[in-house]
PDB file of C-alpha atoms and ligand atoms in Angstrom:
ATOM      1  CA  UNK P   1      -0.205  -0.051   0.062  1.00 75.00           C
ATOM      2  CA  UNK P   2       1.192   3.318  -0.886  1.00 85.00           C
ATOM      3  CA  UNK P   3       1.442   6.524   1.232  1.00 84.00           C
ATOM      4  CA  UNK P   4       1.992   9.796   0.775  1.00 96.00           C
ATOM      5  CA  UNK P   5       4.693  11.558   3.038  1.00 97.00           C
ATOM      6  CA  UNK P   6       3.633  14.325   5.219  1.00 98.00           C
ATOM      7  CA  UNK P   7       6.434  17.383   5.341  1.00 98.00           C
ATOM      8  CA  UNK P   8       7.816  17.730   8.623  1.00 98.00           C
ATOM      9  CA  UNK P   9       7.357  21.325   8.476  1.00 98.00           C
ATOM     10  CA  UNK P  10       3.340  21.074   8.255  1.00 98.00           C
ATOM     11  CA  UNK P  11       1.187  22.560   8.386  1.00 98.00           C
ATOM     12  CA  UNK P  12       2.870  24.791   5.877  1.00 98.00           C
ATOM     13  CA  UNK P  13       0.461  27.702   5.967  1.00 98.00           C
ATOM     14  CA  UNK P  14      -1.916  28.969   8.980  1.00 98.00           C
ATOM     15  CA  UNK P  15      -4.713  31.275   9.479  1.00 98.00           C
ATOM     16  CA  UNK P  16      -3.733  34.791   9.780  1.00 98.00           C
ATOM     17  CA  UNK P  17      -4.617  36.732  12.847  1.00 96.00           C
ATOM     18  CA  UNK P  18      -3.769  40.202  11.898  1.00 96.00           C
ATOM     19  CA  UNK P  19      -5.563  39.705   8.453  1.00 98.00           C
ATOM     20  CA  UNK P  20      -9.578  40.057   9.103  1.00 98.00           C
ATOM     21  CA  UNK P  21     -10.237  37.941   5.836  1.00 98.00           C
ATOM     22  CA  UNK P  22      -8.160  34.586   6.809  1.00 98.00           C
ATOM     23  CA  UNK P  23      -8.111  34.931  10.426  1.00 98.00           C
ATOM     24  CA  UNK P  24     -10.608  31.476  10.862  1.00 98.00           C
ATOM     25  CA  UNK P  25      -9.327  28.861   8.301  1.00 98.00           C
ATOM     26  CA  UNK P  26      -6.738  28.528   5.687  1.00 98.00           C
ATOM     27  CA  UNK P  27      -7.193  25.695   3.493  1.00 98.00           C
ATOM     28  CA  UNK P  28      -7.780  24.428   0.069  1.00 98.00           C
ATOM     29  CA  UNK P  29      -5.369  25.939  -2.531  1.00 98.00           C
ATOM     30  CA  UNK P  30      -4.161  25.453  -5.838  1.00 98.00           C
ATOM     31  CA  UNK P  31      -0.454  25.798  -6.688  1.00 98.00           C
ATOM     32  CA  UNK P  32       1.398  26.188  -9.376  1.00 98.00           C
ATOM     33  CA  UNK P  33       5.010  25.732  -9.948  1.00 98.00           C
ATOM     34  CA  UNK P  34       6.376  28.451 -12.578  1.00 98.00           C
ATOM     35  CA  UNK P  35       9.810  29.971 -13.213  1.00 97.00           C
ATOM     36  CA  UNK P  36      11.671  28.317 -10.288  1.00 98.00           C
ATOM     37  CA  UNK P  37       8.363  28.755  -7.506  1.00 98.00           C
ATOM     38  CA  UNK P  38       5.311  27.782  -5.942  1.00 98.00           C
ATOM     39  CA  UNK P  39       2.875  30.064  -6.458  1.00 98.00           C
ATOM     40  CA  UNK P  40       0.245  29.350  -3.631  1.00 98.00           C
ATOM     41  CA  UNK P  41      -3.538  30.340  -4.204  1.00 98.00           C
ATOM     42  CA  UNK P  42      -5.360  29.526  -1.054  1.00 99.00           C
ATOM     43  CA  UNK P  43      -9.384  29.263   0.257  1.00 98.00           C
ATOM     44  CA  UNK P  44      -9.319  31.907   3.320  1.00 98.00           C
ATOM     45  CA  UNK P  45     -11.986  32.865   5.674  1.00 98.00           C
ATOM     46  CA  UNK P  46     -12.150  35.445   8.331  1.00 98.00           C
ATOM     47  CA  UNK P  47     -14.953  35.079  11.132  1.00 97.00           C
ATOM     48  CA  UNK P  48     -18.152  36.198   8.443  1.00 96.00           C
ATOM     49  CA  UNK P  49     -17.261  32.561   7.045  1.00 97.00           C
ATOM     50  CA  UNK P  50     -16.859  34.305   3.508  1.00 98.00           C
ATOM     51  CA  UNK P  51     -14.368  32.559   1.367  1.00 98.00           C
ATOM     52  CA  UNK P  52     -11.656  34.917  -0.755  1.00 98.00           C
ATOM     53  CA  UNK P  53      -8.998  33.986  -2.401  1.00 98.00           C
ATOM     54  CA  UNK P  54      -5.057  34.719  -1.293  1.00 98.00           C
ATOM     55  CA  UNK P  55      -1.804  34.178  -2.895  1.00 98.00           C
ATOM     56  CA  UNK P  56       1.228  33.142  -1.692  1.00 98.00           C
ATOM     57  CA  UNK P  57       4.825  32.298  -2.742  1.00 98.00           C
ATOM     58  CA  UNK P  58       7.262  30.190  -2.070  1.00 98.00           C
ATOM     59  CA  UNK P  59      11.031  29.073  -3.553  1.00 98.00           C
ATOM     60  CA  UNK P  60      11.045  25.779  -1.335  1.00 98.00           C
ATOM     61  CA  UNK P  61       7.260  24.851  -1.459  1.00 98.00           C
ATOM     62  CA  UNK P  62       7.126  25.023   2.234  1.00 98.00           C
ATOM     63  CA  UNK P  63       8.243  28.649   3.175  1.00 98.00           C
ATOM     64  CA  UNK P  64       5.303  31.074   2.111  1.00 98.00           C
ATOM     65  CA  UNK P  65       5.006  34.270   2.001  1.00 98.00           C
ATOM     66  CA  UNK P  66       1.167  35.997   1.531  1.00 98.00           C
ATOM     67  CA  UNK P  67      -0.222  39.496   0.031  1.00 98.00           C
ATOM     68  CA  UNK P  68      -2.284  41.468   2.775  1.00 98.00           C
ATOM     69  CA  UNK P  69      -5.127  41.242   0.460  1.00 98.00           C
ATOM     70  CA  UNK P  70      -7.103  38.699  -1.205  1.00 98.00           C
ATOM     71  CA  UNK P  71      -6.555  38.106  -4.955  1.00 98.00           C
ATOM     72  CA  UNK P  72     -10.262  37.230  -5.568  1.00 98.00           C
ATOM     73  CA  UNK P  73     -13.026  38.202  -3.782  1.00 98.00           C
ATOM     74  CA  UNK P  74     -17.172  37.887  -4.135  1.00 98.00           C
ATOM     75  CA  UNK P  75     -18.316  39.556  -6.927  1.00 98.00           C
ATOM     76  CA  UNK P  76     -22.014  39.375  -8.100  1.00 95.00           C
ATOM     77  CA  UNK P  77     -25.301  37.577  -7.509  1.00 95.00           C
ATOM     78  CA  UNK P  78     -23.459  34.368  -7.840  1.00 96.00           C
ATOM     79  CA  UNK P  79     -20.699  34.961  -5.188  1.00 97.00           C
ATOM     80  CA  UNK P  80     -22.306  36.666  -2.624  1.00 97.00           C
ATOM     81  CA  UNK P  81     -20.991  34.030   0.052  1.00 97.00           C
ATOM     82  CA  UNK P  82     -18.047  33.346  -1.386  1.00 98.00           C
ATOM     83  CA  UNK P  83     -15.160  32.141  -3.350  1.00 98.00           C
ATOM     84  CA  UNK P  84     -13.998  28.493  -2.877  1.00 98.00           C
ATOM     85  CA  UNK P  85     -11.616  25.727  -3.600  1.00 98.00           C
ATOM     86  CA  UNK P  86      -9.537  27.144  -6.161  1.00 99.00           C
ATOM     87  CA  UNK P  87      -7.647  25.219  -8.603  1.00 99.00           C
ATOM     88  CA  UNK P  88      -4.953  26.608 -11.508  1.00 99.00           C
ATOM     89  CA  UNK P  89      -4.066  25.501 -14.406  1.00 98.00           C
ATOM     90  CA  UNK P  90      -1.335  26.715 -16.728  1.00 98.00           C
ATOM     91  CA  UNK P  91      -2.283  26.547 -20.351  1.00 98.00           C
ATOM     92  CA  UNK P  92       1.866  26.482 -21.752  1.00 97.00           C
ATOM     93  CA  UNK P  93       0.777  26.968 -25.637  1.00 96.00           C
ATOM     94  CA  UNK P  94      -1.344  30.016 -24.643  1.00 98.00           C
ATOM     95  CA  UNK P  95       0.774  31.653 -21.597  1.00 97.00           C
ATOM     96  CA  UNK P  96      -2.152  31.810 -19.410  1.00 98.00           C
ATOM     97  CA  UNK P  97      -3.632  30.393 -16.338  1.00 98.00           C
ATOM     98  CA  UNK P  98      -7.057  29.382 -15.699  1.00 99.00           C
ATOM     99  CA  UNK P  99      -8.268  29.339 -12.222  1.00 99.00           C
ATOM    100  CA  UNK P 100     -11.808  27.129 -11.336  1.00 99.00           C
ATOM    101  CA  UNK P 101     -13.238  27.978  -8.470  1.00 98.00           C
ATOM    102  CA  UNK P 102     -16.669  27.387  -7.212  1.00 98.00           C
ATOM    103  CA  UNK P 103     -18.739  30.145  -6.098  1.00 98.00           C
ATOM    104  CA  UNK P 104     -21.739  29.622  -3.482  1.00 97.00           C
ATOM    105  CA  UNK P 105     -24.217  32.025  -3.019  1.00 96.00           C
ATOM    106  CA  UNK P 106     -27.922  31.647  -2.037  1.00 94.00           C
ATOM    107  CA  UNK P 107     -28.773  31.108  -5.633  1.00 92.00           C
ATOM    108  CA  UNK P 108     -26.225  27.759  -5.603  1.00 94.00           C
ATOM    109  CA  UNK P 109     -22.967  26.144  -5.749  1.00 97.00           C
ATOM    110  CA  UNK P 110     -21.730  27.686  -9.082  1.00 98.00           C
ATOM    111  CA  UNK P 111     -18.645  26.215 -10.954  1.00 98.00           C
ATOM    112  CA  UNK P 112     -16.870  29.151 -12.463  1.00 98.00           C
ATOM    113  CA  UNK P 113     -13.374  29.972 -14.420  1.00 98.00           C
ATOM    114  CA  UNK P 114     -10.919  32.775 -14.771  1.00 98.00           C
ATOM    115  CA  UNK P 115      -7.991  34.119 -16.498  1.00 98.00           C
ATOM    116  CA  UNK P 116      -4.660  35.319 -15.046  1.00 98.00           C
ATOM    117  CA  UNK P 117      -1.562  36.241 -17.060  1.00 98.00           C
ATOM    118  CA  UNK P 118       0.293  36.673 -13.712  1.00 98.00           C
ATOM    119  CA  UNK P 119      -1.206  34.690 -11.156  1.00 98.00           C
ATOM    120  CA  UNK P 120      -2.454  38.078  -8.953  1.00 98.00           C
ATOM    121  CA  UNK P 121      -4.671  39.745 -11.554  1.00 98.00           C
ATOM    122  CA  UNK P 122      -8.010  37.916 -12.486  1.00 98.00           C
ATOM    123  CA  UNK P 123     -10.335  38.346 -14.936  1.00 98.00           C
ATOM    124  CA  UNK P 124     -13.731  36.313 -15.031  1.00 98.00           C
ATOM    125  CA  UNK P 125     -14.628  33.979 -18.069  1.00 98.00           C
ATOM    126  CA  UNK P 126     -18.062  32.645 -16.757  1.00 97.00           C
ATOM    127  CA  UNK P 127     -19.403  29.728 -15.335  1.00 98.00           C
ATOM    128  CA  UNK P 128     -19.248  25.800 -16.330  1.00 98.00           C
ATOM    129  CA  UNK P 129     -23.273  25.332 -15.583  1.00 97.00           C
ATOM    130  CA  UNK P 130     -25.913  27.185 -13.770  1.00 95.00           C
ATOM    131  CA  UNK P 131     -28.789  26.213 -11.638  1.00 93.00           C
ATOM    132  CA  UNK P 132     -27.508  22.663 -10.558  1.00 95.00           C
ATOM    133  CA  UNK P 133     -25.316  22.154  -7.566  1.00 96.00           C
ATOM    134  CA  UNK P 134     -21.863  21.619  -9.815  1.00 98.00           C
ATOM    135  CA  UNK P 135     -18.462  22.284  -8.495  1.00 98.00           C
ATOM    136  CA  UNK P 136     -14.708  19.955  -7.951  1.00 98.00           C
ATOM    137  CA  UNK P 137     -14.469  21.581 -11.784  1.00 98.00           C
ATOM    138  CA  UNK P 138     -10.247  21.843 -12.758  1.00 98.00           C
ATOM    139  CA  UNK P 139      -8.953  22.404 -16.174  1.00 98.00           C
ATOM    140  CA  UNK P 140      -6.944  19.402 -18.061  1.00 98.00           C
ATOM    141  CA  UNK P 141      -3.634  20.946 -18.784  1.00 98.00           C
ATOM    142  CA  UNK P 142      -3.513  20.514 -22.658  1.00 98.00           C
ATOM    143  CA  UNK P 143      -6.442  20.358 -25.026  1.00 98.00           C
ATOM    144  CA  UNK P 144      -7.406  16.518 -25.852  1.00 98.00           C
ATOM    145  CA  UNK P 145      -8.909  16.071 -29.176  1.00 97.00           C
ATOM    146  CA  UNK P 146      -8.817  19.785 -29.881  1.00 98.00           C
ATOM    147  CA  UNK P 147     -10.885  20.884 -27.559  1.00 98.00           C
ATOM    148  CA  UNK P 148     -10.702  22.068 -23.703  1.00 98.00           C
ATOM    149  CA  UNK P 149     -11.690  19.312 -21.494  1.00 98.00           C
ATOM    150  CA  UNK P 150     -12.377  20.094 -17.350  1.00 98.00           C
ATOM    151  CA  UNK P 151     -13.944  17.742 -14.698  1.00 98.00           C
ATOM    152  CA  UNK P 152     -16.589  19.051 -12.844  1.00 98.00           C
ATOM    153  CA  UNK P 153     -18.778  17.420 -10.004  1.00 98.00           C
ATOM    154  CA  UNK P 154     -22.613  16.552 -10.641  1.00 98.00           C
ATOM    155  CA  UNK P 155     -23.127  14.744  -7.162  1.00 98.00           C
ATOM    156  CA  UNK P 156     -22.098  12.029  -6.160  1.00 98.00           C
ATOM    157  CA  UNK P 157     -19.797  11.396  -9.355  1.00 98.00           C
ATOM    158  CA  UNK P 158     -16.708  13.206 -10.956  1.00 98.00           C
ATOM    159  CA  UNK P 159     -18.126  14.139 -14.698  1.00 98.00           C
ATOM    160  CA  UNK P 160     -16.298  15.637 -17.438  1.00 98.00           C
ATOM    161  CA  UNK P 161     -16.818  18.458 -20.319  1.00 98.00           C
ATOM    162  CA  UNK P 162     -15.576  20.019 -23.454  1.00 98.00           C
ATOM    163  CA  UNK P 163     -15.466  23.479 -24.898  1.00 98.00           C
ATOM    164  CA  UNK P 164     -14.081  25.139 -27.952  1.00 98.00           C
ATOM    165  CA  UNK P 165     -13.644  28.202 -25.760  1.00 98.00           C
ATOM    166  CA  UNK P 166     -13.449  27.665 -22.001  1.00 98.00           C
ATOM    167  CA  UNK P 167     -17.128  29.802 -21.834  1.00 98.00           C
ATOM    168  CA  UNK P 168     -19.581  26.772 -23.833  1.00 98.00           C
ATOM    169  CA  UNK P 169     -19.248  23.297 -22.587  1.00 98.00           C
ATOM    170  CA  UNK P 170     -21.125  20.218 -24.037  1.00 98.00           C
ATOM    171  CA  UNK P 171     -20.188  15.921 -24.258  1.00 98.00           C
ATOM    172  CA  UNK P 172     -21.453  15.875 -20.435  1.00 98.00           C
ATOM    173  CA  UNK P 173     -20.317  12.598 -19.260  1.00 98.00           C
ATOM    174  CA  UNK P 174     -19.439  10.197 -16.093  1.00 98.00           C
ATOM    175  CA  UNK P 175     -16.005   9.289 -15.037  1.00 98.00           C
ATOM    176  CA  UNK P 176     -15.958   7.763 -12.130  1.00 98.00           C
ATOM    177  CA  UNK P 177     -18.893   7.331  -9.484  1.00 98.00           C
ATOM    178  CA  UNK P 178     -18.291   6.076  -5.899  1.00 98.00           C
ATOM    179  CA  UNK P 179     -17.840   2.540  -4.767  1.00 98.00           C
ATOM    180  CA  UNK P 180     -20.366   1.340  -2.477  1.00 96.00           C
ATOM    181  CA  UNK P 181     -18.843  -0.238   1.170  1.00 94.00           C
ATOM    182  CA  UNK P 182     -15.516   1.820  -0.135  1.00 97.00           C
ATOM    183  CA  UNK P 183     -13.658   4.117   1.569  1.00 97.00           C
ATOM    184  CA  UNK P 184     -15.245   6.340  -1.450  1.00 98.00           C
ATOM    185  CA  UNK P 185     -18.376   5.579  -1.265  1.00 98.00           C
ATOM    186  CA  UNK P 186     -20.954   8.655  -0.436  1.00 97.00           C
ATOM    187  CA  UNK P 187     -19.453  11.376  -2.739  1.00 98.00           C
ATOM    188  CA  UNK P 188     -16.187  11.631  -5.592  1.00 98.00           C
ATOM    189  CA  UNK P 189     -14.381  14.836  -6.905  1.00 98.00           C
ATOM    190  CA  UNK P 190     -10.888  15.497  -8.491  1.00 98.00           C
ATOM    191  CA  UNK P 191      -8.174  16.810  -6.969  1.00 98.00           C
ATOM    192  CA  UNK P 192      -5.522  19.177  -8.518  1.00 98.00           C
ATOM    193  CA  UNK P 193      -4.781  19.290 -12.674  1.00 98.00           C
ATOM    194  CA  UNK P 194      -4.515  15.810 -14.062  1.00 98.00           C
ATOM    195  CA  UNK P 195      -0.687  14.716 -14.334  1.00 98.00           C
ATOM    196  CA  UNK P 196       0.109  13.712 -17.884  1.00 98.00           C
ATOM    197  CA  UNK P 197       2.340  10.157 -18.465  1.00 98.00           C
ATOM    198  CA  UNK P 198       3.083   7.584 -20.518  1.00 98.00           C
ATOM    199  CA  UNK P 199       0.502   5.310 -19.129  1.00 98.00           C
ATOM    200  CA  UNK P 200      -2.238   7.772 -18.799  1.00 98.00           C
ATOM    201  CA  UNK P 201      -3.746  11.165 -16.973  1.00 98.00           C
ATOM    202  CA  UNK P 202      -2.800  10.457 -13.448  1.00 98.00           C
ATOM    203  CA  UNK P 203      -5.284  11.804 -11.251  1.00 98.00           C
ATOM    204  CA  UNK P 204      -5.839  12.502  -7.753  1.00 98.00           C
ATOM    205  CA  UNK P 205      -9.358  12.607  -5.983  1.00 98.00           C
ATOM    206  CA  UNK P 206     -11.218  12.836  -3.159  1.00 98.00           C
ATOM    207  CA  UNK P 207     -14.129  11.382  -1.565  1.00 98.00           C
ATOM    208  CA  UNK P 208     -15.834  10.677   1.722  1.00 97.00           C
ATOM    209  CA  UNK P 209     -17.360   7.682   3.304  1.00 96.00           C
ATOM    210  CA  UNK P 210     -20.520   7.030   5.883  1.00 95.00           C
ATOM    211  CA  UNK P 211     -18.827   8.354   8.504  1.00 96.00           C
ATOM    212  CA  UNK P 212     -17.909  11.678   6.617  1.00 97.00           C
ATOM    213  CA  UNK P 213     -14.084  11.037   6.590  1.00 98.00           C
ATOM    214  CA  UNK P 214     -12.781  12.605   3.630  1.00 98.00           C
ATOM    215  CA  UNK P 215      -9.522  10.653   1.877  1.00 98.00           C
ATOM    216  CA  UNK P 216      -7.385  10.790  -1.155  1.00 98.00           C
ATOM    217  CA  UNK P 217      -7.506   8.683  -3.529  1.00 98.00           C
ATOM    218  CA  UNK P 218      -5.584   8.139  -7.651  1.00 98.00           C
ATOM    219  CA  UNK P 219      -6.124   6.319 -10.521  1.00 98.00           C
ATOM    220  CA  UNK P 220      -5.447   6.417 -14.468  1.00 98.00           C
ATOM    221  CA  UNK P 221      -7.527   7.813 -17.123  1.00 98.00           C
ATOM    222  CA  UNK P 222      -6.769   7.106 -20.915  1.00 98.00           C
ATOM    223  CA  UNK P 223      -4.702   9.663 -22.311  1.00 98.00           C
ATOM    224  CA  UNK P 224      -6.964  10.325 -25.573  1.00 98.00           C
ATOM    225  CA  UNK P 225     -10.165   9.347 -24.023  1.00 98.00           C
ATOM    226  CA  UNK P 226     -10.133  10.466 -20.452  1.00 98.00           C
ATOM    227  CA  UNK P 227     -13.526   9.176 -19.827  1.00 98.00           C
ATOM    228  CA  UNK P 228     -12.150   5.583 -19.929  1.00 98.00           C
ATOM    229  CA  UNK P 229     -10.872   4.286 -16.401  1.00 98.00           C
ATOM    230  CA  UNK P 230      -7.226   2.608 -16.848  1.00 98.00           C
ATOM    231  CA  UNK P 231      -6.564   1.540 -13.252  1.00 98.00           C
ATOM    232  CA  UNK P 232      -8.509   2.296  -9.836  1.00 98.00           C
ATOM    233  CA  UNK P 233      -7.224   1.114  -6.924  1.00 97.00           C
ATOM    234  CA  UNK P 234      -9.447   0.002  -4.389  1.00 97.00           C
ATOM    235  CA  UNK P 235      -6.935   1.630  -1.497  1.00 97.00           C
ATOM    236  CA  UNK P 236      -6.768   5.317  -0.539  1.00 97.00           C
ATOM    237  CA  UNK P 237      -3.126   6.967  -0.890  1.00 98.00           C
ATOM    238  CA  UNK P 238      -3.945   9.290   1.962  1.00 98.00           C
ATOM    239  CA  UNK P 239      -6.986   9.816   4.709  1.00 98.00           C
ATOM    240  CA  UNK P 240      -6.417  12.291   8.176  1.00 98.00           C
ATOM    241  CA  UNK P 241      -4.322  11.358  11.218  1.00 98.00           C
ATOM    242  CA  UNK P 242      -2.330  14.143  12.564  1.00 98.00           C
ATOM    243  CA  UNK P 243      -4.634  16.514  15.441  1.00 98.00           C
ATOM    244  CA  UNK P 244      -4.945  19.232  12.325  1.00 98.00           C
ATOM    245  CA  UNK P 245      -6.126  16.648  10.252  1.00 98.00           C
ATOM    246  CA  UNK P 246      -8.816  15.087  12.386  1.00 98.00           C
ATOM    247  CA  UNK P 247     -10.086  18.171  14.633  1.00 96.00           C
ATOM    248  CA  UNK P 248     -10.026  21.535  12.791  1.00 95.00           C
ATOM    249  CA  UNK P 249     -13.263  23.356  11.657  1.00 97.00           C
ATOM    250  CA  UNK P 250     -14.610  20.230  10.068  1.00 98.00           C
ATOM    251  CA  UNK P 251     -12.866  17.482  11.767  1.00 98.00           C
ATOM    252  CA  UNK P 252     -11.366  14.075   9.773  1.00 98.00           C
ATOM    253  CA  UNK P 253     -10.964  16.148   5.866  1.00 98.00           C
ATOM    254  CA  UNK P 254      -8.154  16.148   3.778  1.00 98.00           C
ATOM    255  CA  UNK P 255      -8.351  17.441   0.593  1.00 98.00           C
ATOM    256  CA  UNK P 256      -6.707  18.656  -2.185  1.00 98.00           C
ATOM    257  CA  UNK P 257      -6.718  20.920  -5.010  1.00 98.00           C
ATOM    258  CA  UNK P 258      -3.141  21.041  -6.087  1.00 98.00           C
ATOM    259  CA  UNK P 259      -0.175  18.333  -7.329  1.00 98.00           C
ATOM    260  CA  UNK P 260       1.702  19.256  -8.652  1.00 98.00           C
ATOM    261  CA  UNK P 261       5.248  17.684  -9.974  1.00 98.00           C
ATOM    262  CA  UNK P 262       8.429  18.839  -9.095  1.00 98.00           C
ATOM    263  CA  UNK P 263      11.884  17.608 -10.328  1.00 97.00           C
ATOM    264  CA  UNK P 264      10.142  13.902 -10.351  1.00 98.00           C
ATOM    265  CA  UNK P 265       8.086  14.416  -7.006  1.00 98.00           C
ATOM    266  CA  UNK P 266       4.533  15.276  -6.586  1.00 98.00           C
ATOM    267  CA  UNK P 267       3.685  17.643  -3.944  1.00 98.00           C
ATOM    268  CA  UNK P 268       0.275  17.226  -2.893  1.00 98.00           C
ATOM    269  CA  UNK P 269      -1.328  20.550  -1.221  1.00 99.00           C
ATOM    270  CA  UNK P 270      -3.991  19.793   1.070  1.00 98.00           C
ATOM    271  CA  UNK P 271      -6.620  21.431   3.741  1.00 98.00           C
ATOM    272  CA  UNK P 272      -6.209  19.365   6.749  1.00 98.00           C
ATOM    273  CA  UNK P 273      -9.639  20.137   9.057  1.00 98.00           C
ATOM    274  CA  UNK P 274     -10.917  22.832   6.605  1.00 98.00           C
ATOM    275  CA  UNK P 275      -8.454  25.413   8.746  1.00 98.00           C
ATOM    276  CA  UNK P 276      -4.932  24.593   7.355  1.00 98.00           C
ATOM    277  CA  UNK P 277      -3.015  23.951   4.564  1.00 98.00           C
ATOM    278  CA  UNK P 278      -0.257  20.857   5.053  1.00 98.00           C
ATOM    279  CA  UNK P 279       1.916  19.833   2.383  1.00 98.00           C
ATOM    280  CA  UNK P 280       2.313  15.107   1.337  1.00 98.00           C
ATOM    281  CA  UNK P 281       4.773  14.030  -1.059  1.00 98.00           C
ATOM    282  CA  UNK P 282       5.836  10.968  -3.169  1.00 98.00           C
ATOM    283  CA  UNK P 283       7.790  10.000  -6.176  1.00 98.00           C
ATOM    284  CA  UNK P 284       6.034  10.309  -9.349  1.00 98.00           C
ATOM    285  CA  UNK P 285       7.004   7.060 -10.899  1.00 97.00           C
ATOM    286  CA  UNK P 286       5.981   5.087  -7.160  1.00 97.00           C
ATOM    287  CA  UNK P 287       2.636   6.430  -7.485  1.00 98.00           C
ATOM    288  CA  UNK P 288       2.151   5.889 -11.172  1.00 98.00           C
ATOM    289  CA  UNK P 289       3.526   2.034 -10.383  1.00 97.00           C
ATOM    290  CA  UNK P 290       1.509   1.487  -6.992  1.00 97.00           C
ATOM    291  CA  UNK P 291      -1.754   2.820  -9.169  1.00 98.00           C
ATOM    292  CA  UNK P 292      -0.338   0.143 -12.142  1.00 97.00           C
ATOM    293  CA  UNK P 293      -0.041  -2.778  -9.847  1.00 94.00           C
ATOM    294  CA  UNK P 294      -4.218  -2.189  -8.856  1.00 87.00           C
TER     295      UNK P 294
HETATM  296  C1  BMA S   1     -16.481  20.025   0.525  1.00 62.57           C
HETATM  297  C2  BMA S   1     -15.567  20.701  -0.222  1.00 62.57           C
HETATM  298  C3  BMA S   1     -14.124  21.537   0.582  1.00 62.57           C
HETATM  299  C4  BMA S   1     -14.752  20.718   2.114  1.00 62.57           C
HETATM  300  C5  BMA S   1     -14.999  19.694   2.025  1.00 62.57           C
HETATM  301  C6  BMA S   1     -15.084  19.359   3.544  1.00 62.57           C
HETATM  302  O1  BMA S   1     -17.689  20.006   0.049  1.00 62.57           O
HETATM  303  O2  BMA S   1     -16.393  21.379  -1.065  1.00 62.57           O
HETATM  304  O3  BMA S   1     -14.905  22.918   0.298  1.00 62.57           O
HETATM  305  O4  BMA S   1     -13.230  21.519   2.144  1.00 62.57           O
HETATM  306  O5  BMA S   1     -16.421  19.945   1.912  1.00 62.57           O
HETATM  307  O6  BMA S   1     -15.752  20.204   4.601  1.00 62.57           O
END
């Protein structure tokens, strides 16, 4: 059984009592490794429980410096209760970053996209769907069959959709559903940006069970047809163990929106207990091997 290794300096980011918007919780984050720096975009809450997205940067992936102001705050009728769970994809051929984030309001839970060329100034592109409960979306790092591809989550499963312009989405299809009587029996949702390997798209995903314990798992999807699951191990690769994962604002949660590969190592950044941010790693080779042997 494979287990991700926790970094000894965990948690790598904690709430900041000096900034009202991030005094309570900092958790689910995107991480992009670009120009030798780890750029972290994280969900933060103050005492009002409204989520905003902050920015922090690091040379070693462990010690981060943050901006004092959020880079994305709620705007408009879809976001009145917050902007949550960013996942950021770098489109290398276009030189731009695409953020998938969840807009939360009394009108519903809406998967949104925004774009940036500097990771700090974000321009909204628009929603993937409206009028339904949908989230956990993340854009693939390149087009497949000439089209943009995104995961998204229509409860309880991971779905896929395709687009030519990141605005109009079609060809919605289920990729992976929960498995009865397993750690991923209730709901499943995508993690960070899918990792392209010679064996297929390596995907880290989250799920919870009847006891509401959030764990992480991994699977491999076909490179040219990512709706086709090649391997899906029975066991998870990571679960809450530390006090700051089993307690927190929401207990028993490890939830990841980022798995950048740096120097052959998968860096899984995750929210612990919806309260702090942790880092756990694993050689890419070992993770692929584990999934292939399943
Ligand atoms: C889910 C997610 C996360 C959160 C998790 C655990 O619904 O959307 O925002 O980390 O619940 O509370």
